[in-house]
Amino acid sequence: MVSKAASDAPVPATTPAPVAAPQPAGSGKYLTSSVAGAAKILVVGPLGVGKTTLIGTVSEIKPLSTEAVMTQAGARVDTLVAGGKTTTTVALDFGRMTIDGELVLYLFGTPGQQRFLPAWRDLAKGALGALALVDTRDLEASFDALGNLEELGLPFAVAVNVFPGSPQHGADDLRAALDLLPGTPVVACDARDPASSVRALIALVQHLIHVATEST
């Protein structure tokens, strides 16, 4: 059972080690000659947690979105979310972000519902890791996505998307509630804010580098 008790302090918006800022959104559809590497990254989480918003916020190209209006048929199997959300991703979201002019992140947003798991697994092929968005108003809704990542063996970081009125929990409380390994990064972000969203992705990249270094 997920603990609902909030700690005295919110999840810190941890600032990772200094990394040069990514190229600004709309900087061009072509990669620069300085790009030396690329990584496929999943952005996962339950319905309505902010995956489409985050990818649209950080993408330097016009993002691809497959949002469709939620139907009565889907309402029978999908859990409703707060805020009157009327659309849902039915295939994927896609965006691109360049870090430090050298590393390109190809961001693939997955559908939030467990019934799209076959498509979700296909999207995971070739991914180096994932950013898992969670909403403290309903932590249990994140269990399926986190379980899928663990089953696939994909390293991930957790980004707490801060909504108005969201309960505030300490990072240690969230790790316990979500049953995360001690080394899993947990950061706060606002999916609507470019700087905040970029920090979350940089925290993931640094975690992936650490995991790769440990395994060699």
PDB file of C-alpha atoms in Angstrom:
ATOM      1  CA  MET A   1       0.000   0.000   0.000  1.00  0.00           C
ATOM      2  CA  VAL A   2       1.474   3.365  -0.962  1.00  0.00           C
ATOM      3  CA  SER A   3       2.104   5.705   1.933  1.00  0.00           C
ATOM      4  CA  LYS A   4       0.225   8.985   1.589  1.00  0.00           C
ATOM      5  CA  ALA A   5       2.107  10.772   4.351  1.00  0.00           C
ATOM      6  CA  ALA A   6       3.975  13.780   3.015  1.00  0.00           C
ATOM      7  CA  SER A   7       7.402  14.601   4.355  1.00  0.00           C
ATOM      8  CA  ASP A   8       8.371  18.012   5.666  1.00  0.00           C
ATOM      9  CA  ALA A   9      10.270  18.809   2.474  1.00  0.00           C
ATOM     10  CA  PRO A  10       9.306  18.273  -1.165  1.00  0.00           C
ATOM     11  CA  VAL A  11      11.339  16.217  -3.589  1.00  0.00           C
ATOM     12  CA  PRO A  12      14.379  18.380  -4.310  1.00  0.00           C
ATOM     13  CA  ALA A  13      14.752  19.617  -7.857  1.00  0.00           C
ATOM     14  CA  THR A  14      18.232  18.124  -7.907  1.00  0.00           C
ATOM     15  CA  THR A  15      20.602  19.925 -10.242  1.00  0.00           C
ATOM     16  CA  PRO A  16      22.985  17.411 -11.847  1.00  0.00           C
ATOM     17  CA  ALA A  17      26.639  18.142 -12.478  1.00  0.00           C
ATOM     18  CA  PRO A  18      27.146  21.023 -14.918  1.00  0.00           C
ATOM     19  CA  VAL A  19      26.277  20.141 -18.492  1.00  0.00           C
ATOM     20  CA  ALA A  20      25.977  22.597 -21.354  1.00  0.00           C
ATOM     21  CA  ALA A  21      22.432  23.541 -22.275  1.00  0.00           C
ATOM     22  CA  PRO A  22      20.701  21.761 -25.151  1.00  0.00           C
ATOM     23  CA  GLN A  23      19.997  23.518 -28.402  1.00  0.00           C
ATOM     24  CA  PRO A  24      16.874  25.687 -28.211  1.00  0.00           C
ATOM     25  CA  ALA A  25      13.600  24.333 -29.515  1.00  0.00           C
ATOM     26  CA  GLY A  26      13.142  24.944 -33.207  1.00  0.00           C
ATOM     27  CA  SER A  27      16.896  25.174 -33.805  1.00  0.00           C
ATOM     28  CA  GLY A  28      16.582  23.165 -37.019  1.00  0.00           C
ATOM     29  CA  LYS A  29      15.573  19.776 -38.280  1.00  0.00           C
ATOM     30  CA  TYR A  30      19.128  18.719 -39.233  1.00  0.00           C
ATOM     31  CA  LEU A  31      21.803  17.553 -36.831  1.00  0.00           C
ATOM     32  CA  THR A  32      24.965  19.611 -36.520  1.00  0.00           C
ATOM     33  CA  SER A  33      28.356  18.250 -37.534  1.00  0.00           C
ATOM     34  CA  SER A  34      29.457  18.276 -33.883  1.00  0.00           C
ATOM     35  CA  VAL A  35      27.071  15.458 -32.943  1.00  0.00           C
ATOM     36  CA  ALA A  36      29.115  12.444 -31.862  1.00  0.00           C
ATOM     37  CA  GLY A  37      26.504  10.087 -30.477  1.00  0.00           C
ATOM     38  CA  ALA A  38      22.817   9.340 -30.097  1.00  0.00           C
ATOM     39  CA  ALA A  39      20.610   7.533 -27.607  1.00  0.00           C
ATOM     40  CA  LYS A  40      17.063   6.263 -27.778  1.00  0.00           C
ATOM     41  CA  ILE A  41      15.201   7.175 -24.602  1.00  0.00           C
ATOM     42  CA  LEU A  42      11.705   6.160 -23.535  1.00  0.00           C
ATOM     43  CA  VAL A  43       9.432   8.544 -21.672  1.00  0.00           C
ATOM     44  CA  VAL A  44       6.955   6.400 -19.744  1.00  0.00           C
ATOM     45  CA  GLY A  45       4.238   6.727 -17.155  1.00  0.00           C
ATOM     46  CA  PRO A  46       0.504   6.362 -16.617  1.00  0.00           C
ATOM     47  CA  LEU A  47      -2.262   8.115 -18.536  1.00  0.00           C
ATOM     48  CA  GLY A  48      -2.239  11.882 -18.061  1.00  0.00           C
ATOM     49  CA  VAL A  49       1.103  12.145 -16.259  1.00  0.00           C
ATOM     50  CA  GLY A  50       2.625  14.592 -18.764  1.00  0.00           C
ATOM     51  CA  LYS A  51       4.674  12.524 -21.235  1.00  0.00           C
ATOM     52  CA  THR A  52       3.389  14.284 -24.359  1.00  0.00           C
ATOM     53  CA  THR A  53       3.816  17.671 -22.689  1.00  0.00           C
ATOM     54  CA  LEU A  54       7.417  17.005 -21.634  1.00  0.00           C
ATOM     55  CA  ILE A  55       8.490  15.793 -25.088  1.00  0.00           C
ATOM     56  CA  GLY A  56       6.820  18.780 -26.734  1.00  0.00           C
ATOM     57  CA  THR A  57       8.518  21.112 -24.262  1.00  0.00           C
ATOM     58  CA  VAL A  58      12.107  19.957 -24.869  1.00  0.00           C
ATOM     59  CA  SER A  59      12.003  18.877 -28.512  1.00  0.00           C
ATOM     60  CA  GLU A  60      14.088  20.988 -30.894  1.00  0.00           C
ATOM     61  CA  ILE A  61      12.023  19.732 -33.824  1.00  0.00           C
ATOM     62  CA  LYS A  62       8.281  19.710 -34.261  1.00  0.00           C
ATOM     63  CA  PRO A  63       7.266  16.718 -32.124  1.00  0.00           C
ATOM     64  CA  LEU A  64       5.273  13.841 -33.502  1.00  0.00           C
ATOM     65  CA  SER A  65       2.172  13.126 -31.452  1.00  0.00           C
ATOM     66  CA  THR A  66      -0.477  10.459 -31.929  1.00  0.00           C
ATOM     67  CA  GLU A  67      -3.036  11.861 -29.523  1.00  0.00           C
ATOM     68  CA  ALA A  68      -6.622  10.766 -30.142  1.00  0.00           C
ATOM     69  CA  VAL A  69      -9.885  11.651 -28.464  1.00  0.00           C
ATOM     70  CA  MET A  70     -10.809   9.228 -25.705  1.00  0.00           C
ATOM     71  CA  THR A  71     -13.961   7.272 -26.514  1.00  0.00           C
ATOM     72  CA  GLN A  72     -16.721   5.708 -24.462  1.00  0.00           C
ATOM     73  CA  ALA A  73     -15.348   2.281 -25.385  1.00  0.00           C
ATOM     74  CA  GLY A  74     -11.942   3.217 -23.996  1.00  0.00           C
ATOM     75  CA  ALA A  75     -13.502   4.669 -20.863  1.00  0.00           C
ATOM     76  CA  ARG A  76     -14.608   1.162 -19.906  1.00  0.00           C
ATOM     77  CA  VAL A  77     -11.001   0.013 -19.519  1.00  0.00           C
ATOM     78  CA  ASP A  78      -9.005   3.217 -18.922  1.00  0.00           C
ATOM     79  CA  THR A  79      -8.814   4.923 -15.566  1.00  0.00           C
ATOM     80  CA  LEU A  80      -9.959   8.538 -15.709  1.00  0.00           C
ATOM     81  CA  VAL A  81      -7.435  11.158 -14.678  1.00  0.00           C
ATOM     82  CA  ALA A  82      -7.792  14.495 -12.953  1.00  0.00           C
ATOM     83  CA  GLY A  83      -8.024  17.671 -14.987  1.00  0.00           C
ATOM     84  CA  GLY A  84     -10.616  16.624 -17.559  1.00  0.00           C
ATOM     85  CA  LYS A  85      -8.150  15.026 -19.995  1.00  0.00           C
ATOM     86  CA  THR A  86     -10.006  14.127 -23.191  1.00  0.00           C
ATOM     87  CA  THR A  87      -7.181  12.758 -25.371  1.00  0.00           C
ATOM     88  CA  THR A  88      -4.669   9.936 -25.084  1.00  0.00           C
ATOM     89  CA  THR A  89      -1.554   8.749 -26.919  1.00  0.00           C
ATOM     90  CA  VAL A  90      -2.461   5.699 -28.986  1.00  0.00           C
ATOM     91  CA  ALA A  91       0.881   4.871 -30.625  1.00  0.00           C
ATOM     92  CA  LEU A  92       3.804   7.068 -29.593  1.00  0.00           C
ATOM     93  CA  ASP A  93       5.145  10.571 -29.110  1.00  0.00           C
ATOM     94  CA  PHE A  94       8.494  11.456 -30.664  1.00  0.00           C
ATOM     95  CA  GLY A  95      10.888  14.327 -30.192  1.00  0.00           C
ATOM     96  CA  ARG A  96      14.600  15.108 -30.393  1.00  0.00           C
ATOM     97  CA  MET A  97      16.887  16.977 -28.031  1.00  0.00           C
ATOM     98  CA  THR A  98      20.601  17.723 -28.400  1.00  0.00           C
ATOM     99  CA  ILE A  99      22.785  18.042 -25.294  1.00  0.00           C
ATOM    100  CA  ASP A 100      26.033  20.008 -25.409  1.00  0.00           C
ATOM    101  CA  GLY A 101      25.927  19.929 -29.213  1.00  0.00           C
ATOM    102  CA  GLU A 102      27.304  16.383 -29.120  1.00  0.00           C
ATOM    103  CA  LEU A 103      24.716  13.947 -27.776  1.00  0.00           C
ATOM    104  CA  VAL A 104      21.309  13.563 -29.387  1.00  0.00           C
ATOM    105  CA  LEU A 105      18.420  12.082 -27.426  1.00  0.00           C
ATOM    106  CA  TYR A 106      15.631  10.557 -29.471  1.00  0.00           C
ATOM    107  CA  LEU A 107      12.635  10.637 -27.146  1.00  0.00           C
ATOM    108  CA  PHE A 108       9.850   8.082 -27.550  1.00  0.00           C
ATOM    109  CA  GLY A 109       6.740   8.564 -25.419  1.00  0.00           C
ATOM    110  CA  THR A 110       4.767   5.406 -24.729  1.00  0.00           C
ATOM    111  CA  PRO A 111       0.990   5.049 -24.351  1.00  0.00           C
ATOM    112  CA  GLY A 112       0.047   5.204 -20.699  1.00  0.00           C
ATOM    113  CA  GLN A 113      -2.443   2.355 -20.602  1.00  0.00           C
ATOM    114  CA  GLN A 114      -1.375  -1.212 -19.903  1.00  0.00           C
ATOM    115  CA  ARG A 115      -3.564  -2.439 -22.777  1.00  0.00           C
ATOM    116  CA  PHE A 116      -1.001  -0.918 -25.150  1.00  0.00           C
ATOM    117  CA  LEU A 117       1.785  -3.081 -23.688  1.00  0.00           C
ATOM    118  CA  PRO A 118       2.589  -4.886 -26.995  1.00  0.00           C
ATOM    119  CA  ALA A 119       3.288  -1.530 -28.676  1.00  0.00           C
ATOM    120  CA  TRP A 120       5.128  -0.397 -25.548  1.00  0.00           C
ATOM    121  CA  ARG A 121       7.517  -3.364 -25.773  1.00  0.00           C
ATOM    122  CA  ASP A 122       8.205  -2.706 -29.448  1.00  0.00           C
ATOM    123  CA  LEU A 123       9.115   0.892 -28.651  1.00  0.00           C
ATOM    124  CA  ALA A 124      11.537  -0.316 -25.971  1.00  0.00           C
ATOM    125  CA  LYS A 125      13.710  -2.193 -28.486  1.00  0.00           C
ATOM    126  CA  GLY A 126      17.067  -0.452 -28.783  1.00  0.00           C
ATOM    127  CA  ALA A 127      16.384   1.997 -25.950  1.00  0.00           C
ATOM    128  CA  LEU A 128      19.245   2.731 -23.563  1.00  0.00           C
ATOM    129  CA  GLY A 129      17.012   3.833 -20.701  1.00  0.00           C
ATOM    130  CA  ALA A 130      13.834   5.609 -19.688  1.00  0.00           C
ATOM    131  CA  LEU A 131      12.504   8.625 -17.862  1.00  0.00           C
ATOM    132  CA  ALA A 132       9.523   7.530 -15.777  1.00  0.00           C
ATOM    133  CA  LEU A 133       7.075  10.316 -14.941  1.00  0.00           C
ATOM    134  CA  VAL A 134       4.997   9.940 -11.792  1.00  0.00           C
ATOM    135  CA  ASP A 135       2.182  11.917 -10.209  1.00  0.00           C
ATOM    136  CA  THR A 136       2.130  11.973  -6.398  1.00  0.00           C
ATOM    137  CA  ARG A 137      -1.664  12.308  -6.461  1.00  0.00           C
ATOM    138  CA  ASP A 138      -1.790   8.662  -7.608  1.00  0.00           C
ATOM    139  CA  LEU A 139       1.521   6.841  -7.174  1.00  0.00           C
ATOM    140  CA  GLU A 140      -0.096   3.439  -7.643  1.00  0.00           C
ATOM    141  CA  ALA A 141      -0.893   4.344 -11.256  1.00  0.00           C
ATOM    142  CA  SER A 142       2.866   4.262 -11.961  1.00  0.00           C
ATOM    143  CA  PHE A 143       3.399   0.679 -10.818  1.00  0.00           C
ATOM    144  CA  ASP A 144       2.705  -0.912 -14.217  1.00  0.00           C
ATOM    145  CA  ALA A 145       5.169   1.301 -16.100  1.00  0.00           C
ATOM    146  CA  LEU A 146       7.902   0.851 -13.487  1.00  0.00           C
ATOM    147  CA  GLY A 147       7.306  -2.902 -13.451  1.00  0.00           C
ATOM    148  CA  ASN A 148       7.607  -3.041 -17.225  1.00  0.00           C
ATOM    149  CA  LEU A 149      10.951  -1.221 -17.108  1.00  0.00           C
ATOM    150  CA  GLU A 150      12.281  -3.574 -14.465  1.00  0.00           C
ATOM    151  CA  GLU A 151      11.109  -6.603 -16.432  1.00  0.00           C
ATOM    152  CA  LEU A 152      12.901  -5.320 -19.542  1.00  0.00           C
ATOM    153  CA  GLY A 153      16.021  -4.514 -17.540  1.00  0.00           C
ATOM    154  CA  LEU A 154      16.045  -0.872 -18.666  1.00  0.00           C
ATOM    155  CA  PRO A 155      17.764   1.574 -16.306  1.00  0.00           C
ATOM    156  CA  PHE A 156      15.605   4.585 -15.523  1.00  0.00           C
ATOM    157  CA  ALA A 157      15.245   7.796 -13.561  1.00  0.00           C
ATOM    158  CA  VAL A 158      12.018   8.945 -11.916  1.00  0.00           C
ATOM    159  CA  ALA A 159      10.743  12.472 -12.534  1.00  0.00           C
ATOM    160  CA  VAL A 160       7.965  13.689 -10.257  1.00  0.00           C
ATOM    161  CA  ASN A 161       5.798  15.930 -12.434  1.00  0.00           C
ATOM    162  CA  VAL A 162       4.541  18.633 -10.088  1.00  0.00           C
ATOM    163  CA  PHE A 163       0.860  19.415 -10.564  1.00  0.00           C
ATOM    164  CA  PRO A 164      -1.042  22.153  -8.672  1.00  0.00           C
ATOM    165  CA  GLY A 165      -1.954  20.787  -5.273  1.00  0.00           C
ATOM    166  CA  SER A 166       0.230  17.669  -5.608  1.00  0.00           C
ATOM    167  CA  PRO A 167       1.189  16.078  -2.264  1.00  0.00           C
ATOM    168  CA  GLN A 168       4.858  16.662  -1.498  1.00  0.00           C
ATOM    169  CA  HIS A 169       7.009  13.667  -0.563  1.00  0.00           C
ATOM    170  CA  GLY A 170      10.688  13.330   0.237  1.00  0.00           C
ATOM    171  CA  ALA A 171      12.860  11.400  -2.211  1.00  0.00           C
ATOM    172  CA  ASP A 172      13.442   8.579   0.293  1.00  0.00           C
ATOM    173  CA  ASP A 173       9.700   8.250   0.925  1.00  0.00           C
ATOM    174  CA  LEU A 174       9.073   8.017  -2.807  1.00  0.00           C
ATOM    175  CA  ARG A 175      11.766   5.387  -3.269  1.00  0.00           C
ATOM    176  CA  ALA A 176      10.122   3.317  -0.540  1.00  0.00           C
ATOM    177  CA  ALA A 177       6.600   3.820  -1.898  1.00  0.00           C
ATOM    178  CA  LEU A 178       7.617   2.941  -5.455  1.00  0.00           C
ATOM    179  CA  ASP A 179      10.002   0.158  -4.349  1.00  0.00           C
ATOM    180  CA  LEU A 180      12.957   1.717  -6.181  1.00  0.00           C
ATOM    181  CA  LEU A 181      16.585   0.710  -5.898  1.00  0.00           C
ATOM    182  CA  PRO A 182      18.635   3.137  -3.767  1.00  0.00           C
ATOM    183  CA  GLY A 183      20.615   4.403  -6.769  1.00  0.00           C
ATOM    184  CA  THR A 184      17.572   5.319  -8.868  1.00  0.00           C
ATOM    185  CA  PRO A 185      17.556   9.098  -9.442  1.00  0.00           C
ATOM    186  CA  VAL A 186      14.404  10.860  -8.211  1.00  0.00           C
ATOM    187  CA  VAL A 187      13.981  14.476  -9.290  1.00  0.00           C
ATOM    188  CA  ALA A 188      11.147  16.984  -9.379  1.00  0.00           C
ATOM    189  CA  CYS A 189      10.145  18.583 -12.661  1.00  0.00           C
ATOM    190  CA  ASP A 190       7.454  20.620 -14.356  1.00  0.00           C
ATOM    191  CA  ALA A 191       6.811  19.069 -17.776  1.00  0.00           C
ATOM    192  CA  ARG A 192       5.735  22.495 -19.060  1.00  0.00           C
ATOM    193  CA  ASP A 193       9.057  24.120 -18.159  1.00  0.00           C
ATOM    194  CA  PRO A 194      12.011  23.550 -20.547  1.00  0.00           C
ATOM    195  CA  ALA A 195      14.784  24.005 -17.976  1.00  0.00           C
ATOM    196  CA  SER A 196      13.126  21.731 -15.445  1.00  0.00           C
ATOM    197  CA  SER A 197      12.413  19.030 -18.032  1.00  0.00           C
ATOM    198  CA  VAL A 198      15.956  19.188 -19.415  1.00  0.00           C
ATOM    199  CA  ARG A 199      17.381  18.759 -15.898  1.00  0.00           C
ATOM    200  CA  ALA A 200      15.355  15.582 -15.505  1.00  0.00           C
ATOM    201  CA  LEU A 201      16.674  14.186 -18.790  1.00  0.00           C
ATOM    202  CA  ILE A 202      20.255  15.135 -17.906  1.00  0.00           C
ATOM    203  CA  ALA A 203      19.859  13.313 -14.579  1.00  0.00           C
ATOM    204  CA  LEU A 204      18.809  10.234 -16.558  1.00  0.00           C
ATOM    205  CA  VAL A 205      21.782  10.522 -18.945  1.00  0.00           C
ATOM    206  CA  GLN A 206      24.213  10.810 -16.048  1.00  0.00           C
ATOM    207  CA  HIS A 207      22.586   7.751 -14.451  1.00  0.00           C
ATOM    208  CA  LEU A 208      22.988   5.794 -17.695  1.00  0.00           C
ATOM    209  CA  ILE A 209      26.654   6.760 -17.869  1.00  0.00           C
ATOM    210  CA  HIS A 210      27.124   5.627 -14.274  1.00  0.00           C
ATOM    211  CA  VAL A 211      25.386   2.302 -14.932  1.00  0.00           C
ATOM    212  CA  ALA A 212      27.478   1.713 -18.071  1.00  0.00           C
ATOM    213  CA  THR A 213      30.687   2.550 -16.207  1.00  0.00           C
ATOM    214  CA  GLU A 214      29.839   0.171 -13.374  1.00  0.00           C
ATOM    215  CA  SER A 215      29.180  -2.693 -15.781  1.00  0.00           C
ATOM    216  CA  THR A 216      32.593  -2.430 -17.493  1.00  0.00           C
TER     217      THR A 216
END
